[in-house]
PDB file of C-alpha atoms in Angstrom:
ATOM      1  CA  UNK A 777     -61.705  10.046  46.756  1.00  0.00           C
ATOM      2  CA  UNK A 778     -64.192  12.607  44.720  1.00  0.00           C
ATOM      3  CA  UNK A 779     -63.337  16.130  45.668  1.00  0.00           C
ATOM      4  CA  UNK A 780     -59.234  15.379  46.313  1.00  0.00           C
ATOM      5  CA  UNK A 781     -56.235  16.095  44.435  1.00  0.00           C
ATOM      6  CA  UNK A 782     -53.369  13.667  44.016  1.00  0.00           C
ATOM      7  CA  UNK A 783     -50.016  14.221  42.553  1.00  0.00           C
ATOM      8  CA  UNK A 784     -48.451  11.096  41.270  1.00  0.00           C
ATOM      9  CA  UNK A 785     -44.517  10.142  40.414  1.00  0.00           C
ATOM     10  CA  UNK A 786     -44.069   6.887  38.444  1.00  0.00           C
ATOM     11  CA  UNK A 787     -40.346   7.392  38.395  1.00  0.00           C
ATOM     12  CA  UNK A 788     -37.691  10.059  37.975  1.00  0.00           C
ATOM     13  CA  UNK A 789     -36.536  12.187  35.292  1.00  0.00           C
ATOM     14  CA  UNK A 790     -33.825  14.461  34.763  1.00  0.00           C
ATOM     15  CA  UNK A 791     -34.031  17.414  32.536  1.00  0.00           C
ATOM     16  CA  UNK A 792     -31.307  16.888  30.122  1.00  0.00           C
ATOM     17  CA  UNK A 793     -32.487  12.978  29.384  1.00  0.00           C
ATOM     18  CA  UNK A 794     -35.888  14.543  28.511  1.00  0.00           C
ATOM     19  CA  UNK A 795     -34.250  17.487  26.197  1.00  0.00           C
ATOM     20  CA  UNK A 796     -32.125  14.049  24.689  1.00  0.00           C
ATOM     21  CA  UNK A 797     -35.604  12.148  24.165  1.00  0.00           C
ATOM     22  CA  UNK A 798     -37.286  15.115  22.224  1.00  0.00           C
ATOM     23  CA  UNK A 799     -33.929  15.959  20.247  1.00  0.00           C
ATOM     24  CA  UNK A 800     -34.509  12.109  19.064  1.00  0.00           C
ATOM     25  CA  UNK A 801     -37.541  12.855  18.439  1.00  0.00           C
ATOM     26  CA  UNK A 802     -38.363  16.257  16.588  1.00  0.00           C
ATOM     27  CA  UNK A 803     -35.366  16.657  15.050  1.00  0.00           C
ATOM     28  CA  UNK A 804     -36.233  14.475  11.906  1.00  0.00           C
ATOM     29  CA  UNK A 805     -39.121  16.046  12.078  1.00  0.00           C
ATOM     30  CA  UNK A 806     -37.067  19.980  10.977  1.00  0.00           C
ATOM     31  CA  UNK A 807     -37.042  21.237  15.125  1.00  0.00           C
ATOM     32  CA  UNK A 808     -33.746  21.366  17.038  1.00  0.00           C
ATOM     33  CA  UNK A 809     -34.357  21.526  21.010  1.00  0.00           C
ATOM     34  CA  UNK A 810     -31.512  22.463  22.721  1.00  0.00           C
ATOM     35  CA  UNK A 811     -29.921  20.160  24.812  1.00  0.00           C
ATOM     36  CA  UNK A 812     -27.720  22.808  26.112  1.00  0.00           C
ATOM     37  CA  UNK A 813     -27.204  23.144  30.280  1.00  0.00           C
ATOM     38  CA  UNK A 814     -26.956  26.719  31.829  1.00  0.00           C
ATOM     39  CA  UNK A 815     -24.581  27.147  34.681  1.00  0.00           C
ATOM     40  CA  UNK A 816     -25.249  27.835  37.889  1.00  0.00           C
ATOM     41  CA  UNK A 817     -24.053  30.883  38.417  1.00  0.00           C
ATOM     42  CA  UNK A 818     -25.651  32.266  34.778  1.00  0.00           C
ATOM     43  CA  UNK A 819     -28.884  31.307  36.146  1.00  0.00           C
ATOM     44  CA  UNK A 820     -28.540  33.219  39.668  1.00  0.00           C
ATOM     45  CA  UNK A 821     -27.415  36.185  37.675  1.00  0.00           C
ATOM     46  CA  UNK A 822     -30.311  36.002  35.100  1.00  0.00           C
ATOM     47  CA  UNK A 823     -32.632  35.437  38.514  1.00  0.00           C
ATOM     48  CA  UNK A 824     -32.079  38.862  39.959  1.00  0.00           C
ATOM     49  CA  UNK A 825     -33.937  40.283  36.536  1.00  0.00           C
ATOM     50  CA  UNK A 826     -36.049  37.371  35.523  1.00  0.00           C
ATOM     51  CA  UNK A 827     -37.896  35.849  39.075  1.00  0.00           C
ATOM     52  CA  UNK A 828     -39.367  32.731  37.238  1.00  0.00           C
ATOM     53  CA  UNK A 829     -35.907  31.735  36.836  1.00  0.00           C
ATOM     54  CA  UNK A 830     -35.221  32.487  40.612  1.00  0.00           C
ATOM     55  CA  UNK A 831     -37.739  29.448  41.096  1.00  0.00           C
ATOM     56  CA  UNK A 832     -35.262  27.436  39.334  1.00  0.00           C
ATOM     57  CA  UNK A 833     -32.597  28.765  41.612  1.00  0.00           C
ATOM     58  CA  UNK A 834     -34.459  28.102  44.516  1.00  0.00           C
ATOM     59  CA  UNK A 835     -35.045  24.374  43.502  1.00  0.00           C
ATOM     60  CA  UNK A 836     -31.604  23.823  42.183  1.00  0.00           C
ATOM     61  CA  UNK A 837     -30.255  24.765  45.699  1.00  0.00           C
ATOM     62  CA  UNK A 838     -33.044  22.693  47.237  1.00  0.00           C
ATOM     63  CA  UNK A 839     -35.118  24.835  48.625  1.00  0.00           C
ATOM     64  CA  UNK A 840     -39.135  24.146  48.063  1.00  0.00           C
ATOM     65  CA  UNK A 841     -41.807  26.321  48.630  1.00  0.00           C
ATOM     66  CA  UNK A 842     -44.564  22.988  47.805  1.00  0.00           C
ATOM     67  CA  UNK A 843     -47.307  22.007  49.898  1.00  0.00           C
ATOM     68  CA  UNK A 844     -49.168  18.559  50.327  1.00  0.00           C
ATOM     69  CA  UNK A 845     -51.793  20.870  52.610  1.00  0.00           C
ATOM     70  CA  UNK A 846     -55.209  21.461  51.406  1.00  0.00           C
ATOM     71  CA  UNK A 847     -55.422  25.238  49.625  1.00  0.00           C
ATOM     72  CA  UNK A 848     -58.969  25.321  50.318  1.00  0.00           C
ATOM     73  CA  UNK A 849     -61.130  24.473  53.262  1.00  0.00           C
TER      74      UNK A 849
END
């Protein structure tokens, strides 16, 4: 429909298998991603200085703030 917006999901992907696929991949290449996982309670910490990581706090504990309502009228 011209004029909408539609988020698609083909499947599902968990962080660390995506930091795995581009540690395969850039890291013949000279780059080493981190494949590293913070805990928990590191990130709440970090959150009370840092609110972009209190987003990821917010979604690890399952809260969502997302919409599938129109913005604009």
């Amino acid at each position: 429909v011209a004029g909408q917006r539609f988020l698609l999901n083909g499947f599902d992907v968990w962080l660390p298998e995506i930091s795995r696929v581009l540690k395969d991949r850039f890291e013949k290449d000279g780059y080493s991603p981190s494949t590293l996982i913070a805990p928990y309670w590191l990130l709440w910490l970090v959150s009370f200085f840092d609110k972009t990581v209190g987003v990821a706090v917010s979604a690890l504990e399952g809260r969502s703030k997302h919409s599938s309502s129109k913005r604009f009228q």
